[in-house]
Amino acid sequence: MSELKSIIEALIFASPEPVTMKALMKLLESEPKEEIESAIAALKQDYERPGGLQLVEVAGGYQIVTKQEFHEWVRRLFHERTTQKLSVAALETLAVIAYRQPVTSPEIADVRGVNTAGVLGTLVDRKLIKIVGRKAVVGRPFMYGTTREFLERFGLNDITDLPKVEDMSELLGFDLPAGVAEPAPQTALPFDALGGDETEPIH
Amino acid sequence: MSELKSIIEALIFASPEPVTMKALMKLLESEPKEEIESAIAALKQDYERPGGLQLVEVAGGYQIVTKQEFHEWVRRLFHERTTQKLSVAALETLAVIAYRQPVTSPEIADVRGVNTAGVLGTLVDRKLIKIVGRKAVVGRPFMYGTTREFLERFGLNDITDLPKVEDMSELLGFDLPAGVAEPAPQTALPFDALGGDETEPIH
Amino acid sequence: MAEPRQLEFESIIGDLPVHLQNFDGPLDLLLHLIKKQELDIYDIPIALITRQYLEYLELMTELNLDTVGDFLVMAATLIHIKSRTLLPRPDPAQDDAEEDPREALIRRLLEHQKFKAAAELLHEKEIARSAQWQRPDTVVNDVVGSAPEPEVEVDLFSLMAAFRQVLERAKQRPKVMLPPEQIPIETRITQLLERLSETDACGFEDLFEDVQTRSGMVVTFLALLEMIRLKLIRVFQQASFGAIRVYKRAQVDGAPTFQGMTHE
């Protein structure tokens, strides 16, 4: 029965786990076991055709997966995925740099509450941030700032064009926790840090 | 070329989101565009066969999903749907944004007759809309537009895929006489607002 | 037996349009009134509709609904339109640019209606789409080996939202208490001596007037103890729990000297 085969295919495709015969019998309770079995046999045969997918038996159930021979392509898909998007950690780091620049790695880690050294490399590779100088403190850490590409990407004329935290709360209808929007030294949004005197520009 | 078709099928299957032509061209850089296009055409035809799965075009890309007609069967696999429902207010606000984008909060409130700030927050949180720029008027209010997630959720390929006004007469229960349905600057439904000159696009 | 009570309640609002929560704003309510009476949207009997609208508004006010505000503006508009219909029409030859408020209202109603319909069509699309099931992510984990890191689209909003997220998280973290800038005791002694030189004696509390922080108070107190030891001041209390007064002392021979004093 062709419709039964199609239903089983849809079920196997959509199930987060391999679908066992037992599960199928429960889901298709009005169908006799033999009918289900022969539908599965027919489906298996369907998947013998050339194509990118295969029907495998795993953990006592059935599952549709890509064929082994294409694994390299699939792997590549996940590698390439990172051109348009950023991980949450990278985006947060970028946000801190955008609003607080110039800022050092320890300072970013301090605001985010986690170490972000690895992410900085990604952002530099993507040309969204660059090293803008060194801070005149112990260890002379690099200071990071956003690039021209960053401005272009976000459609900003210059960095003062970034929406303020206050704008966000007003327009999105949520309140910022008290103190955050205030220009306290730890939370200040503005760009007063740009070209501050503790910086040593490179070249 | 049958192998190319298989690779594309594997990629579409494995991708967590619809695979665009652009992404395919990047992944398969050694293949000429025409080859990829004809492979996709052939794959589309393959999916015309009876079965539980279909190849759909959504959010500007291709995706393999189960056929609608088996929805009830598949639903049995899950205890409940994980996607949350949208309220009528959210849906109506979304409609205004979808057809009028880019559009500001006061403009939306004007059409809906109520302030929608709270709903906007919800829609932003659910990634169905996003800020796309600021309007060059007093106060420089944010302009909102729909996201890729919006297209995915509603099964639209792109924004021109939205149901047309003509399809609405039935729902409206009356005909729109000439003059009223005319695309007057303030009342037009279609997509004339996209890229209007008073806007400052963000990307 | 809740039923009779409910009936009673329904009879109160029986001749009123509908359930209150059904309306999302004044345009919604107006559309409902028009539809319910099968009125022609292009030729609304303004007197009738205004009366019904106001009745409804009155009920809302009685029930103390907090959305009344949105509805008041529309009431004003309706009354304005109604009053205009009572006035003699202006000379049609005199074409003034101002739009007829009635036409403006009709336009808004149609517009609103159109988007309600659009929302319905969207909802149909949504239902159709939700009947299409996607491959669950777990299957790909099996293929690729590990779950790819969740990623977000990079745009201005996500950037802002990320920053807000960081700030909120920072807010929730217990603050590291940095030792506040401390005034050295020597400096405080000099300050206090200056203060006492203006008056020969003052109240003990008065010497704390200019400090706000706890640490400032501690420093002031330590400074006072030191000043007593150096015999720079004398402290008197009238009675138990009485006011404490601080007197400046002339320098006493043989007393340890305070290094910070400049006039020595």
PDB file of C-alpha atoms in Angstrom, chain B residues 13-16 54 56 58 63 65-68 71 74-75 78 81 86 89 91-92 94-96 99-100 110-115 124 127 130-131 142 148-150 152-156 161-165 167-168 171-172 174-177 180 186-187 189 202-203, chain C residues 22-28 31 35 40-42 67 70-71 74 106-137 139-140 143-144 148 151-158 160-161 164:
ATOM      1  CA  PHE B  13      18.784  17.376   3.829  1.00  0.00           C
ATOM      2  CA  ALA B  14      21.591  18.102   6.278  1.00  0.00           C
ATOM      3  CA  SER B  15      21.292  21.857   6.396  1.00  0.00           C
ATOM      4  CA  PRO B  16      19.502  23.200   9.477  1.00  0.00           C
ATOM      5  CA  GLN B  54       8.644  17.060  -0.581  1.00  0.00           C
ATOM      6  CA  VAL B  56       9.968  23.172  -0.917  1.00  0.00           C
ATOM      7  CA  VAL B  58      11.235  28.762   1.413  1.00  0.00           C
ATOM      8  CA  GLN B  63      14.322  22.460   2.077  1.00  0.00           C
ATOM      9  CA  VAL B  65      10.069  18.518   4.555  1.00  0.00           C
ATOM     10  CA  THR B  66       7.238  16.045   5.041  1.00  0.00           C
ATOM     11  CA  LYS B  67       4.118  16.434   2.929  1.00  0.00           C
ATOM     12  CA  GLN B  68       1.294  18.356   4.567  1.00  0.00           C
ATOM     13  CA  HIS B  71       0.739  16.043   9.224  1.00  0.00           C
ATOM     14  CA  VAL B  74       3.700  12.904  12.159  1.00  0.00           C
ATOM     15  CA  ARG B  75       2.119  14.886  14.927  1.00  0.00           C
ATOM     16  CA  PHE B  78       5.336  14.362  19.406  1.00  0.00           C
ATOM     17  CA  ARG B  81       4.026  21.185  19.013  1.00  0.00           C
ATOM     18  CA  LEU B  86       1.038  34.027  17.934  1.00  0.00           C
ATOM     19  CA  ALA B  89      -2.578  41.225  17.933  1.00  0.00           C
ATOM     20  CA  LEU B  91      -0.294  38.415  13.849  1.00  0.00           C
ATOM     21  CA  GLU B  92      -1.977  41.646  12.782  1.00  0.00           C
ATOM     22  CA  LEU B  94       3.199  41.273  11.792  1.00  0.00           C
ATOM     23  CA  ALA B  95       0.929  41.659   8.776  1.00  0.00           C
ATOM     24  CA  VAL B  96       1.316  45.437   8.838  1.00  0.00           C
ATOM     25  CA  TYR B  99       3.323  44.483   3.815  1.00  0.00           C
ATOM     26  CA  ARG B 100       4.599  47.909   4.750  1.00  0.00           C
ATOM     27  CA  ASP B 110      -1.774  54.336  13.240  1.00  0.00           C
ATOM     28  CA  VAL B 111      -2.980  51.455  11.102  1.00  0.00           C
ATOM     29  CA  ARG B 112      -3.880  49.228  14.004  1.00  0.00           C
ATOM     30  CA  GLY B 113      -5.496  51.941  16.098  1.00  0.00           C
ATOM     31  CA  VAL B 114      -3.579  50.910  19.184  1.00  0.00           C
ATOM     32  CA  ASN B 115      -0.109  51.273  20.550  1.00  0.00           C
ATOM     33  CA  VAL B 124      11.620  40.966  17.998  1.00  0.00           C
ATOM     34  CA  LYS B 127      13.080  36.924  15.684  1.00  0.00           C
ATOM     35  CA  LYS B 130      14.102  43.162  13.238  1.00  0.00           C
ATOM     36  CA  ILE B 131      15.248  46.742  13.136  1.00  0.00           C
ATOM     37  CA  PHE B 142      13.527  52.697  14.259  1.00  0.00           C
ATOM     38  CA  ARG B 148      14.385  35.240   7.384  1.00  0.00           C
ATOM     39  CA  GLU B 149      12.788  33.414  10.304  1.00  0.00           C
ATOM     40  CA  PHE B 150       9.526  35.116   9.389  1.00  0.00           C
ATOM     41  CA  GLU B 152      10.480  30.301   7.225  1.00  0.00           C
ATOM     42  CA  ARG B 153       7.684  30.308   9.721  1.00  0.00           C
ATOM     43  CA  PHE B 154       5.094  31.271   7.131  1.00  0.00           C
ATOM     44  CA  GLY B 155       6.564  29.147   4.369  1.00  0.00           C
ATOM     45  CA  LEU B 156       7.237  32.125   2.112  1.00  0.00           C
ATOM     46  CA  ASP B 161       5.383  35.775  -1.992  1.00  0.00           C
ATOM     47  CA  LEU B 162       2.956  37.350   0.482  1.00  0.00           C
ATOM     48  CA  PRO B 163      -0.724  36.853  -0.321  1.00  0.00           C
ATOM     49  CA  LYS B 164      -1.956  39.617  -2.628  1.00  0.00           C
ATOM     50  CA  VAL B 165      -4.612  42.132  -1.729  1.00  0.00           C
ATOM     51  CA  ASP B 167      -7.017  37.507  -2.606  1.00  0.00           C
ATOM     52  CA  MET B 168      -8.448  39.346   0.335  1.00  0.00           C
ATOM     53  CA  LEU B 171     -12.162  37.738   3.519  1.00  0.00           C
ATOM     54  CA  LEU B 172     -13.033  41.396   3.664  1.00  0.00           C
ATOM     55  CA  PHE B 174     -16.806  43.633   0.502  1.00  0.00           C
ATOM     56  CA  ASP B 175     -15.083  44.821  -2.596  1.00  0.00           C
ATOM     57  CA  LEU B 176     -12.514  47.482  -2.436  1.00  0.00           C
ATOM     58  CA  PRO B 177     -13.834  50.148  -4.772  1.00  0.00           C
ATOM     59  CA  VAL B 180      -9.735  53.142  -1.861  1.00  0.00           C
ATOM     60  CA  GLN B 186      -0.649  56.099   3.040  1.00  0.00           C
ATOM     61  CA  THR B 187      -2.934  53.176   2.316  1.00  0.00           C
ATOM     62  CA  LEU B 189      -0.758  47.395   0.771  1.00  0.00           C
ATOM     63  CA  ILE B 202      20.970  49.557   7.620  1.00  0.00           C
ATOM     64  CA  HIS B 203      22.275  47.003   5.214  1.00  0.00           C
TER      65      HIS B 203
ATOM     66  CA  ASN C  22     -12.309  40.672  21.752  1.00  0.00           C
ATOM     67  CA  PHE C  23     -11.324  44.167  20.802  1.00  0.00           C
ATOM     68  CA  ASP C  24      -7.894  45.208  20.026  1.00  0.00           C
ATOM     69  CA  GLY C  25      -8.390  48.915  19.845  1.00  0.00           C
ATOM     70  CA  PRO C  26     -11.015  51.394  18.721  1.00  0.00           C
ATOM     71  CA  LEU C  27     -10.855  50.534  15.022  1.00  0.00           C
ATOM     72  CA  ASP C  28     -11.615  46.936  15.863  1.00  0.00           C
ATOM     73  CA  LEU C  31     -15.613  47.562  12.592  1.00  0.00           C
ATOM     74  CA  LYS C  35     -20.512  44.562  10.728  1.00  0.00           C
ATOM     75  CA  ASP C  40     -22.390  50.016   4.627  1.00  0.00           C
ATOM     76  CA  ILE C  41     -18.869  50.929   5.524  1.00  0.00           C
ATOM     77  CA  TYR C  42     -18.946  53.758   2.975  1.00  0.00           C
ATOM     78  CA  THR C  67      -7.115  50.310  27.644  1.00  0.00           C
ATOM     79  CA  ASP C  70      -6.896  54.311  23.185  1.00  0.00           C
ATOM     80  CA  PHE C  71     -10.646  54.467  22.742  1.00  0.00           C
ATOM     81  CA  MET C  74     -11.772  57.760  18.594  1.00  0.00           C
ATOM     82  CA  ILE C 106     -13.552  55.325   6.427  1.00  0.00           C
ATOM     83  CA  ARG C 107     -10.107  55.120   4.934  1.00  0.00           C
ATOM     84  CA  ARG C 108      -8.620  54.059   8.241  1.00  0.00           C
ATOM     85  CA  LEU C 109     -11.325  51.465   8.775  1.00  0.00           C
ATOM     86  CA  LEU C 110     -10.773  49.952   5.358  1.00  0.00           C
ATOM     87  CA  GLU C 111      -7.080  49.983   5.912  1.00  0.00           C
ATOM     88  CA  HIS C 112      -7.447  48.292   9.265  1.00  0.00           C
ATOM     89  CA  GLN C 113      -9.813  45.751   7.795  1.00  0.00           C
ATOM     90  CA  LYS C 114      -7.400  45.002   5.020  1.00  0.00           C
ATOM     91  CA  PHE C 115      -4.621  44.198   7.431  1.00  0.00           C
ATOM     92  CA  LYS C 116      -6.895  42.028   9.519  1.00  0.00           C
ATOM     93  CA  ALA C 117      -7.585  40.067   6.374  1.00  0.00           C
ATOM     94  CA  ALA C 118      -3.887  39.967   5.576  1.00  0.00           C
ATOM     95  CA  ALA C 119      -3.226  38.613   9.052  1.00  0.00           C
ATOM     96  CA  GLU C 120      -5.751  35.866   8.418  1.00  0.00           C
ATOM     97  CA  LEU C 121      -4.097  34.909   5.156  1.00  0.00           C
ATOM     98  CA  LEU C 122      -0.750  34.879   6.897  1.00  0.00           C
ATOM     99  CA  HIS C 123      -2.174  32.633   9.560  1.00  0.00           C
ATOM    100  CA  GLU C 124      -3.366  30.195   6.887  1.00  0.00           C
ATOM    101  CA  LYS C 125       0.143  30.127   5.474  1.00  0.00           C
ATOM    102  CA  GLU C 126       1.484  29.514   8.934  1.00  0.00           C
ATOM    103  CA  ILE C 127      -0.813  26.557   9.449  1.00  0.00           C
ATOM    104  CA  ALA C 128       0.138  25.037   6.100  1.00  0.00           C
ATOM    105  CA  ARG C 129       3.784  25.501   6.899  1.00  0.00           C
ATOM    106  CA  SER C 130       3.497  24.001  10.344  1.00  0.00           C
ATOM    107  CA  ALA C 131       2.119  20.851   8.709  1.00  0.00           C
ATOM    108  CA  GLN C 132       5.502  20.429   7.023  1.00  0.00           C
ATOM    109  CA  TRP C 133       7.894  18.728   9.363  1.00  0.00           C
ATOM    110  CA  GLN C 134      11.596  19.298   9.128  1.00  0.00           C
ATOM    111  CA  ARG C 135      14.400  16.955   9.743  1.00  0.00           C
ATOM    112  CA  PRO C 136      15.168  17.014  13.464  1.00  0.00           C
ATOM    113  CA  ASP C 137      18.613  18.288  14.376  1.00  0.00           C
ATOM    114  CA  VAL C 139      19.890  13.300  12.886  1.00  0.00           C
ATOM    115  CA  VAL C 140      22.517  15.730  11.689  1.00  0.00           C
ATOM    116  CA  VAL C 143      26.062  12.719  10.578  1.00  0.00           C
ATOM    117  CA  VAL C 144      28.410  15.552  11.460  1.00  0.00           C
ATOM    118  CA  PRO C 148      27.212  22.842  15.502  1.00  0.00           C
ATOM    119  CA  GLU C 151      24.568  30.950  15.537  1.00  0.00           C
ATOM    120  CA  VAL C 152      22.700  34.173  15.178  1.00  0.00           C
ATOM    121  CA  GLU C 153      22.250  36.507  12.307  1.00  0.00           C
ATOM    122  CA  VAL C 154      24.507  39.498  12.459  1.00  0.00           C
ATOM    123  CA  ASP C 155      22.559  42.701  12.147  1.00  0.00           C
ATOM    124  CA  LEU C 156      22.180  45.910  14.042  1.00  0.00           C
ATOM    125  CA  PHE C 157      19.448  44.636  16.267  1.00  0.00           C
ATOM    126  CA  SER C 158      21.223  41.458  17.228  1.00  0.00           C
ATOM    127  CA  MET C 160      22.269  45.798  20.324  1.00  0.00           C
ATOM    128  CA  ALA C 161      20.480  42.880  21.887  1.00  0.00           C
ATOM    129  CA  ARG C 164      22.009  44.474  26.385  1.00  0.00           C
TER     130      ARG C 164
END
